Short mmCIF file of C-alpha atoms in Angstrom, two decimals:
data_model
loop_
_atom_site.label_atom_id
_atom_site.label_comp_id
_atom_site.label_asym_id
_atom_site.label_seq_id
_atom_site.Cartn_x
_atom_site.Cartn_y
_atom_site.Cartn_z
CA MET A 1 -11.11 -32.93 -0.12
CA LEU A 2 -9.83 -31.21 2.99
CA PHE A 3 -8.12 -28.65 0.78
CA LEU A 4 -11.44 -27.76 -0.90
CA ILE A 5 -13.15 -27.49 2.52
CA ALA A 6 -10.38 -25.25 3.77
CA LEU A 7 -10.69 -23.15 0.59
CA SER A 8 -14.48 -22.96 0.65
CA PRO A 9 -14.85 -19.60 2.46
CA ILE A 10 -12.54 -17.93 -0.09
CA LEU A 11 -14.28 -19.62 -2.97
CA TRP A 12 -17.60 -18.39 -1.61
CA LEU A 13 -16.28 -14.80 -1.45
CA VAL A 14 -15.06 -15.03 -5.06
CA ILE A 15 -18.42 -16.27 -6.26
CA ALA A 16 -20.47 -13.88 -4.10
CA LEU A 17 -18.50 -10.75 -4.93
CA SER A 18 -17.62 -11.44 -8.57
CA PHE A 19 -20.62 -13.32 -9.93
CA LEU A 20 -23.53 -12.76 -7.56
CA LYS A 21 -22.61 -9.07 -7.11
CA MET A 22 -23.39 -9.40 -3.42
CA GLY A 23 -22.33 -6.64 -1.06
CA ALA A 24 -19.22 -7.40 0.99
CA TRP A 25 -21.08 -6.79 4.25
CA LYS A 26 -23.48 -9.58 3.29
CA ALA A 27 -21.01 -12.00 1.75
CA CYS A 28 -18.41 -11.90 4.49
CA PRO A 29 -20.58 -13.02 7.41
CA ILE A 30 -21.59 -16.01 5.29
CA ALA A 31 -17.91 -16.77 4.67
CA LEU A 32 -17.34 -16.48 8.40
CA ALA A 33 -20.19 -18.95 9.04
CA ILE A 34 -18.67 -21.39 6.51
CA SER A 35 -15.29 -21.08 8.31
CA ILE A 36 -16.92 -21.82 11.68
CA LEU A 37 -18.88 -24.80 10.33
CA ALA A 38 -15.75 -26.20 8.70
CA GLY A 39 -13.72 -25.78 11.83
CA MET A 40 -16.31 -27.26 14.19
CA PHE A 41 -17.96 -30.08 12.22
CA VAL A 42 -15.21 -31.46 9.95
CA PRO A 43 -13.60 -34.24 11.99
CA HIS A 44 -10.08 -33.43 10.86
CA PHE A 45 -10.27 -29.91 12.34
CA ASP A 46 -12.36 -30.66 15.44
CA MET A 47 -12.67 -27.08 16.79
CA THR A 48 -14.76 -26.39 19.88
CA ALA A 49 -17.37 -23.61 20.06
CA LEU A 50 -15.22 -21.77 22.62
CA HIS A 51 -12.19 -21.81 20.35
CA ALA A 52 -14.36 -20.68 17.42
CA ALA A 53 -15.53 -17.69 19.44
CA MET A 54 -11.93 -16.95 20.41
CA ALA A 55 -10.83 -17.11 16.80
CA VAL A 56 -13.57 -14.64 15.78
CA ALA A 57 -12.46 -12.29 18.59
CA GLU A 58 -8.86 -12.41 17.35
CA GLY A 59 -10.06 -11.68 13.82
CA ILE A 60 -11.92 -8.61 15.08
CA ALA A 61 -8.86 -7.45 17.02
CA LEU A 62 -6.73 -7.80 13.87
CA ALA A 63 -9.33 -5.91 11.83
CA CYS A 64 -9.43 -2.97 14.26
CA TRP A 65 -5.72 -2.77 15.10
CA PRO A 66 -3.90 -2.10 12.85
CA ILE A 67 -5.98 -2.45 9.62
CA LEU A 68 -8.93 -0.09 10.27
CA LEU A 69 -6.61 2.32 12.11
CA VAL A 70 -4.44 2.62 8.97
CA ILE A 71 -7.42 3.03 6.66
CA ILE A 72 -9.09 5.75 8.75
CA ALA A 73 -5.75 7.56 9.27
CA ALA A 74 -4.94 7.48 5.55
CA ILE A 75 -8.40 8.79 4.55
CA PHE A 76 -8.17 11.45 7.24
CA THR A 77 -4.82 12.61 5.78
CA TYR A 78 -6.31 12.76 2.29
CA ASN A 79 -9.40 14.63 3.51
CA LEU A 80 -7.21 17.10 5.35
CA SER A 81 -5.19 17.78 2.20
CA LEU A 82 -8.49 18.46 0.39
CA HIS A 83 -9.73 20.79 3.13
CA THR A 84 -6.50 22.80 3.20
CA LYS A 85 -6.36 22.93 -0.65
CA GLY A 86 -3.00 21.15 -0.55
CA MET A 87 -4.24 18.64 -3.14
CA ASP A 88 -4.99 21.52 -5.55
CA VAL A 89 -1.42 22.76 -5.17
CA ILE A 90 -0.07 19.26 -5.86
CA LYS A 91 -2.24 19.09 -8.97
CA GLU A 92 -0.87 22.39 -10.27
CA MET A 93 2.71 21.19 -9.75
CA LEU A 94 2.11 17.96 -11.61
CA THR A 95 0.25 19.46 -14.58
CA SER A 96 2.92 22.10 -15.14
CA VAL A 97 5.51 19.50 -16.21
CA SER A 98 4.29 19.03 -19.81
CA HIS A 99 1.43 19.69 -22.25
CA ASP A 100 1.67 16.22 -23.78
CA LYS A 101 -1.13 14.01 -22.47
CA ARG A 102 1.04 10.89 -22.59
CA VAL A 103 3.57 12.43 -20.22
CA LEU A 104 0.86 13.66 -17.82
CA ILE A 105 -0.90 10.31 -17.88
CA LEU A 106 2.35 8.61 -16.85
CA LEU A 107 3.18 11.24 -14.22
CA ILE A 108 -0.26 11.50 -12.65
CA GLY A 109 -1.68 7.99 -13.27
CA TRP A 110 1.50 5.95 -12.77
CA GLY A 111 3.61 8.07 -10.45
CA PHE A 112 1.16 10.02 -8.35
CA GLY A 113 -1.43 7.25 -8.48
CA GLY A 114 1.13 4.79 -7.10
CA PHE A 115 2.02 7.28 -4.37
CA LEU A 116 -1.63 7.62 -3.33
CA GLU A 117 -2.04 3.83 -3.33
CA GLY A 118 0.95 3.45 -1.06
CA MET A 119 -0.16 6.26 1.28
CA ALA A 120 -3.94 6.19 1.31
CA GLY A 121 -5.32 3.31 -0.76
CA PHE A 122 -9.12 2.89 -0.46
CA GLY A 123 -9.79 3.85 -4.10
CA THR A 124 -8.03 7.22 -3.91
CA ALA A 125 -5.29 5.96 -6.30
CA ILE A 126 -7.87 5.80 -9.12
CA ALA A 127 -10.40 8.44 -8.20
CA ILE A 128 -7.98 11.29 -7.59
CA PRO A 129 -5.58 10.87 -10.54
CA ALA A 130 -8.47 10.14 -12.89
CA GLY A 131 -10.20 13.32 -11.69
CA MET A 132 -7.02 15.33 -12.23
CA LEU A 133 -6.57 13.99 -15.75
CA ALA A 134 -10.21 14.66 -16.64
CA GLY A 135 -9.79 18.16 -15.26
CA ILE A 136 -7.02 18.97 -17.75
CA GLY A 137 -8.89 17.82 -20.78
CA ILE A 138 -8.50 14.06 -21.00
CA LYS A 139 -11.73 12.11 -21.66
CA PRO A 140 -13.06 10.74 -18.34
CA VAL A 141 -13.38 7.15 -19.56
CA LEU A 142 -9.79 7.20 -20.85
CA ALA A 143 -8.59 8.82 -17.62
CA ALA A 144 -10.26 6.08 -15.55
CA ALA A 145 -8.93 3.34 -17.84
CA VAL A 146 -5.27 4.36 -17.65
CA CYS A 147 -5.52 4.81 -13.85
CA LEU A 148 -7.01 1.34 -13.52
CA ILE A 149 -4.12 -0.09 -15.56
CA ALA A 150 -1.63 1.80 -13.39
CA ASN A 151 -3.16 0.61 -10.17
CA SER A 152 -2.80 -3.06 -11.10
CA VAL A 153 0.78 -2.98 -9.75
CA PRO A 154 0.81 -1.03 -6.45
CA THR A 155 -2.55 -2.33 -5.22
CA ALA A 156 -0.83 -5.53 -4.05
CA TYR A 157 0.77 -3.50 -1.28
CA GLY A 158 -2.21 -1.28 -0.52
CA SER A 159 -2.07 1.51 2.05
CA ILE A 160 1.27 1.38 3.92
CA GLY A 161 1.67 -2.27 2.99
CA ILE A 162 -1.26 -3.35 5.17
CA PRO A 163 -2.41 -6.32 2.98
CA LEU A 164 1.05 -7.90 3.02
CA MET A 165 1.57 -7.07 6.73
CA THR A 166 -1.79 -8.76 7.50
CA LEU A 167 -0.94 -11.78 5.38
CA ALA A 168 2.46 -12.06 7.06
CA SER A 169 0.77 -11.81 10.47
CA VAL A 170 -1.81 -14.54 9.97
CA THR A 171 0.55 -16.94 8.16
CA GLY A 172 3.72 -16.36 10.19
CA THR A 173 5.65 -15.32 7.10
CA ASP A 174 8.52 -12.82 7.26
CA PRO A 175 7.10 -9.47 5.99
CA MET A 176 10.31 -8.51 4.18
CA GLN A 177 10.49 -11.85 2.42
CA LEU A 178 6.84 -11.64 1.42
CA ALA A 179 7.26 -8.05 0.16
CA THR A 180 10.35 -9.04 -1.84
CA TYR A 181 8.67 -12.01 -3.50
CA THR A 182 5.61 -9.89 -4.32
CA CYS A 183 7.81 -7.27 -5.95
CA LEU A 184 9.66 -9.87 -7.99
CA GLN A 185 6.40 -11.49 -9.12
CA LEU A 186 5.06 -8.08 -10.22
CA ALA A 187 8.36 -6.98 -11.85
CA PRO A 188 7.38 -7.85 -15.45
CA LEU A 189 4.07 -5.95 -15.10
CA THR A 190 5.86 -3.04 -13.42
CA LEU A 191 8.11 -2.64 -16.42
CA LEU A 192 5.26 -3.18 -18.93
CA CYS A 193 2.62 -1.01 -17.30
CA PRO A 194 3.91 2.42 -18.47
CA PHE A 195 4.01 1.16 -22.05
CA LEU A 196 0.46 -0.15 -21.77
CA MET A 197 -0.76 3.18 -20.37
CA VAL A 198 0.79 5.13 -23.25
CA VAL A 199 -0.59 2.75 -25.87
CA THR A 200 -4.05 3.00 -24.26
CA ALA A 201 -3.77 6.79 -24.13
CA GLY A 202 -2.94 6.98 -27.83
CA HIS A 203 -5.20 4.10 -28.97
CA SER A 204 -2.26 2.81 -30.99
CA LEU A 205 1.33 1.54 -30.78
CA ASN A 206 2.28 4.72 -32.62
CA ALA A 207 1.76 6.54 -29.31
CA LEU A 208 5.09 5.10 -28.16
CA ASN A 209 6.94 7.32 -30.65
CA GLY A 210 9.32 9.44 -28.57
CA MET A 211 8.07 7.80 -25.31
CA VAL A 212 10.08 4.59 -25.12
CA ILE A 213 12.87 6.06 -23.02
CA MET A 214 10.43 7.71 -20.65
CA CYS A 215 8.29 4.57 -20.29
CA LEU A 216 11.36 2.41 -19.63
CA ALA A 217 12.70 4.93 -17.11
CA ALA A 218 9.28 5.10 -15.36
CA GLY A 219 9.18 1.33 -15.00
CA LEU A 220 12.74 0.87 -13.84
CA ALA A 221 12.62 3.86 -11.48
CA PHE A 222 9.52 2.34 -9.87
CA LEU A 223 10.84 -1.19 -9.67
CA VAL A 224 14.35 -0.62 -8.31
CA PRO A 225 13.47 1.48 -5.22
CA GLU A 226 10.41 -0.70 -4.55
CA LEU A 227 12.57 -3.84 -4.55
CA ALA A 228 15.29 -2.24 -2.43
CA VAL A 229 12.84 -1.02 0.22
CA ALA A 230 10.94 -4.32 0.21
CA MET A 231 14.17 -6.30 0.74
CA PHE A 232 15.63 -4.18 3.52
CA MET A 233 12.63 -2.49 5.20
CA GLY A 234 9.49 -4.44 4.40
CA PRO A 235 6.21 -3.62 2.59
CA GLU A 236 5.19 -0.38 4.30
CA LEU A 237 7.13 2.08 2.14
CA ALA A 238 7.94 -0.07 -0.92
CA VAL A 239 5.31 1.39 -3.24
CA VAL A 240 5.81 4.90 -1.87
CA ALA A 241 9.52 4.75 -2.67
CA GLY A 242 8.84 3.28 -6.10
CA SER A 243 6.27 5.97 -7.00
CA ILE A 244 8.60 8.78 -5.89
CA GLY A 245 11.33 7.27 -8.08
CA ALA A 246 8.91 7.00 -11.00
CA MET A 247 7.77 10.62 -10.69
CA ALA A 248 11.36 11.81 -10.50
CA ALA A 249 12.29 9.81 -13.62
CA ILE A 250 9.30 11.05 -15.62
CA ILE A 251 9.94 14.68 -14.68
CA GLY A 252 13.63 14.28 -15.46
CA CYS A 253 12.91 12.75 -18.86
CA ALA A 254 10.31 15.42 -19.63
CA LYS A 255 12.92 18.14 -18.96
CA LEU A 256 15.93 16.44 -20.62
CA PHE A 257 14.05 14.90 -23.57
CA PRO A 258 10.96 17.12 -24.12
CA VAL A 259 8.11 15.38 -25.95
CA GLN A 260 6.04 17.43 -28.36
CA HIS A 261 3.51 15.84 -30.67
CA PRO A 262 0.51 17.71 -32.05
CA ASP A 263 -1.74 14.63 -31.90
CA TYR A 264 -1.29 14.37 -28.13
CA GLU A 265 -1.02 18.02 -27.12
CA LEU A 266 -3.58 19.06 -24.55
CA PRO A 267 -5.55 22.34 -24.80
CA PRO A 268 -4.04 25.15 -22.69
CA HIS A 269 -5.19 25.18 -19.10
CA ASP A 270 -4.86 27.88 -16.49
CA ALA A 271 -1.66 27.18 -14.55
CA VAL A 272 -1.03 28.94 -11.28
CA PRO A 273 2.71 29.26 -10.44
CA VAL A 274 3.59 27.28 -7.31
CA THR A 275 6.45 28.49 -5.12
CA LEU A 276 8.81 26.05 -3.47
CA LYS A 277 7.46 26.89 0.00
CA LYS A 278 3.87 26.46 -1.12
CA GLY A 279 4.66 23.11 -2.68
CA LEU A 280 6.47 21.86 0.40
CA VAL A 281 3.61 22.93 2.69
CA ALA A 282 1.10 21.13 0.46
CA CYS A 283 3.20 17.94 0.50
CA LEU A 284 4.17 18.21 4.20
CA PRO A 285 1.71 15.59 5.58
CA PHE A 286 2.90 13.01 3.06
CA ILE A 287 6.55 13.92 3.58
CA LEU A 288 6.14 13.48 7.37
CA ILE A 289 4.45 10.11 6.91
CA PHE A 290 7.44 8.94 4.82
CA VAL A 291 9.92 10.30 7.37
CA PHE A 292 8.11 8.89 10.43
CA LEU A 293 7.79 5.43 8.86
CA LEU A 294 11.45 5.53 7.78
CA LEU A 295 12.70 6.60 11.24
CA THR A 296 10.67 3.92 13.00
CA SER A 297 11.80 1.14 10.63
CA LYS A 298 14.58 -1.35 11.34
CA LEU A 299 17.00 0.95 9.51
CA VAL A 300 17.06 3.15 12.63
CA PRO A 301 17.34 0.70 15.54
CA ALA A 302 17.88 3.51 18.09
CA ILE A 303 14.24 4.61 17.48
CA HIS A 304 12.72 1.34 16.27
CA ASP A 305 13.73 -0.85 19.22
CA PRO A 306 12.45 1.35 22.11
CA LEU A 307 9.15 2.17 20.39
CA HIS A 308 8.44 -1.48 19.62
CA LEU A 309 8.73 -2.26 23.34
CA ILE A 310 5.57 -0.23 23.94
CA LYS A 311 3.14 -3.04 23.32
CA THR A 312 0.63 -5.36 24.94
CA SER A 313 0.37 -9.06 24.25
CA VAL A 314 -2.91 -10.85 24.93
CA LEU A 315 -3.73 -14.51 24.37
CA ILE A 316 -7.10 -14.29 22.63
CA TYR A 317 -7.15 -17.64 20.82
CA SER A 318 -5.92 -20.48 22.98
CA GLY A 319 -6.55 -23.37 20.58
CA GLU A 320 -3.96 -25.34 18.68
CA GLY A 321 -1.33 -23.07 17.12
CA GLY A 322 -2.61 -20.06 19.05
CA THR A 323 -0.10 -17.37 20.05
CA PRO A 324 -0.53 -14.12 21.99
CA TYR A 325 -1.83 -11.25 19.84
CA THR A 326 0.36 -8.15 20.15
CA PHE A 327 -0.99 -4.63 20.13
CA THR A 328 1.84 -2.25 19.19
CA TRP A 329 0.66 1.10 20.49
CA ILE A 330 3.05 3.68 18.97
CA ALA A 331 5.25 2.13 16.29
CA THR A 332 2.33 1.21 14.07
CA PRO A 333 1.58 2.88 10.74
CA GLY A 334 -1.88 4.14 11.69
CA VAL A 335 -0.66 6.09 14.71
CA LEU A 336 2.30 7.51 12.75
CA ILE A 337 0.04 8.59 9.87
CA LEU A 338 -2.36 10.35 12.23
CA LEU A 339 0.57 12.14 13.94
CA ALA A 340 1.98 13.24 10.57
CA ALA A 341 -1.44 14.47 9.44
CA PHE A 342 -2.00 16.53 12.60
CA ILE A 343 1.45 18.13 12.40
CA GLY A 344 1.65 18.62 8.64
CA GLY A 345 -1.99 19.43 7.89
CA ARG A 346 -2.97 21.61 10.85
CA ARG A 347 -1.34 24.89 9.76
CA GLY A 348 -2.55 26.61 12.89
CA ASP A 349 -6.20 25.68 12.40
CA LEU A 350 -7.19 23.09 14.97
CA LYS A 351 -10.91 23.61 14.27
CA ALA A 352 -10.38 22.53 10.63
CA VAL A 353 -8.62 19.37 11.77
CA ILE A 354 -11.49 18.50 14.07
CA ILE A 355 -14.09 19.15 11.32
CA VAL A 356 -12.23 16.93 8.84
CA HIS A 357 -11.74 14.21 11.49
CA ALA A 358 -15.51 14.24 12.20
CA ALA A 359 -16.30 13.97 8.48
CA THR A 360 -13.88 11.09 8.06
CA ALA A 361 -15.29 9.12 10.99
CA ASP A 362 -18.90 9.72 9.89
CA LEU A 363 -20.74 6.37 10.15
CA PRO A 364 -24.47 6.92 9.56
CA GLU A 365 -26.75 3.92 9.73
CA ASP A 366 -28.81 4.83 6.66
CA GLN A 367 -26.29 4.94 3.80
CA GLU A 368 -28.87 6.12 1.27
CA GLY A 369 -29.85 9.02 3.47
CA ALA A 370 -26.21 9.58 4.28
CA ARG A 371 -25.35 10.12 0.63
CA LYS A 372 -28.20 12.64 0.25
CA GLY A 373 -27.27 14.45 3.42
CA ASP A 374 -23.49 14.59 3.02
CA HIS A 375 -23.41 18.01 1.39
CA GLU A 376 -25.89 19.51 3.88
CA ARG A 377 -23.87 18.22 6.84
CA GLN A 378 -20.63 19.59 5.44
CA LYS A 379 -22.28 22.98 4.87
CA ASP A 380 -23.53 22.94 8.48
CA ARG A 381 -19.93 22.28 9.58
CA GLY A 382 -18.81 25.36 7.69
CA GLY A 383 -16.85 23.65 4.90
CA ASP A 384 -17.28 23.11 1.21
CA ASP A 385 -15.43 19.80 0.97
CA GLN A 386 -18.02 17.74 -0.83
CA ASP A 387 -15.24 15.37 -1.90
CA LEU A 388 -14.36 14.31 1.64
CA LEU A 389 -14.43 10.53 2.00
CA PRO A 390 -16.36 9.17 5.03
CA CYS A 391 -15.41 5.72 6.31
CA ARG A 392 -18.77 4.03 5.87
CA LYS A 393 -17.35 0.61 5.11
CA VAL A 394 -15.91 -0.13 8.54
CA PHE A 395 -18.38 -2.93 9.21
CA GLU A 396 -17.52 -4.54 5.89
CA LEU A 397 -13.80 -4.26 6.58
CA VAL A 398 -14.17 -5.81 10.01
CA MET A 399 -16.21 -8.72 8.59
CA VAL A 400 -13.76 -9.28 5.73
CA THR A 401 -10.76 -9.41 8.02
CA THR A 402 -12.61 -11.46 10.64
CA SER A 403 -13.57 -14.01 7.98
CA PHE A 404 -10.08 -14.46 6.68
CA SER A 405 -8.52 -14.45 10.15
CA MET A 406 -11.07 -17.05 11.24
CA LEU A 407 -10.22 -19.18 8.20
CA PHE A 408 -6.47 -19.18 8.81
CA ILE A 409 -6.80 -19.67 12.61
CA SER A 410 -9.53 -22.34 12.52
CA LEU A 411 -7.77 -24.43 9.86
CA SER A 412 -4.28 -24.10 11.24
#
């Protein structure tokens, strides 16, 4: 019975979001209320009103630092790459690998989609690759379907591993152990996913003709680096490393074992040659994120140890099982992502960085009016980036994290 009571906030969220189709910003405060009622009025838990308020405060702190910081930083980096046209350059590089739609679906949906999930998350791993695939002649519904299949694996890690880092934080689990077990649990799907994407793309098992080696390489090249990074570094870069390995394997197979099949050949599309310098500049923000996170990991103790001393510990929840909450001010993914974006995406144009940052942090009260006025505001700012993603879900994210944090803390 106590187990069901403890699980009730999560069960409510499953029912509200999946079956009642309720907005997260409405469902999560109710889940929070259920958590408070369970903690305060169930005799076994016996939580005071003061401790309940403290638990809510700690949940809000956890939501803001580091979760929301990472999300806003990741979306800012993506928006900056749109504004500087770096994303267009990346698209040209990827689509020049092959004219076979099965190869491009693997490369863009599986490889690049996984990379975006590991770096940015927040839906970019489906929206951007699907848009790229539709832009080169693949039917939009098929493009979305294969990207959804591909995202079933890396989404467990999210942006810079923040879901697993949060789970490790609230449960006291070792992040590296949690990341390793997650990778092993997902291993069969990781190997199977490229095959499923190709079969879906071709609407038949016959689509695997000539693609078995590439699909197997794409799965193994994703799994092995992901597992290695998860075991020795933690969840932050596991999916990023796996997706880079997958893209390298797909490109290598496409060059060594070219696939040509008239049934899957895409219509010619205008390809603009991309120089090495132009490609590196376009990828620079993402390269710097990878480098910064690598240098501040436990693999480089000379940098990791001093930076992790710059922190503040505050006892927010003083109830049973409460421990000081630590704010790490520099060696946290959100700060490092913002730093990489400013260095790699600026290109001498500080005004553009400020414009994109303002668009990313746009939080209008009237979401309906906001959607109608997005384009007008961007034109007023002097840009044409109608695809920039504003962070309008901050309240929802705070409430989600607060609800789950309250649940774990109140029932500990």
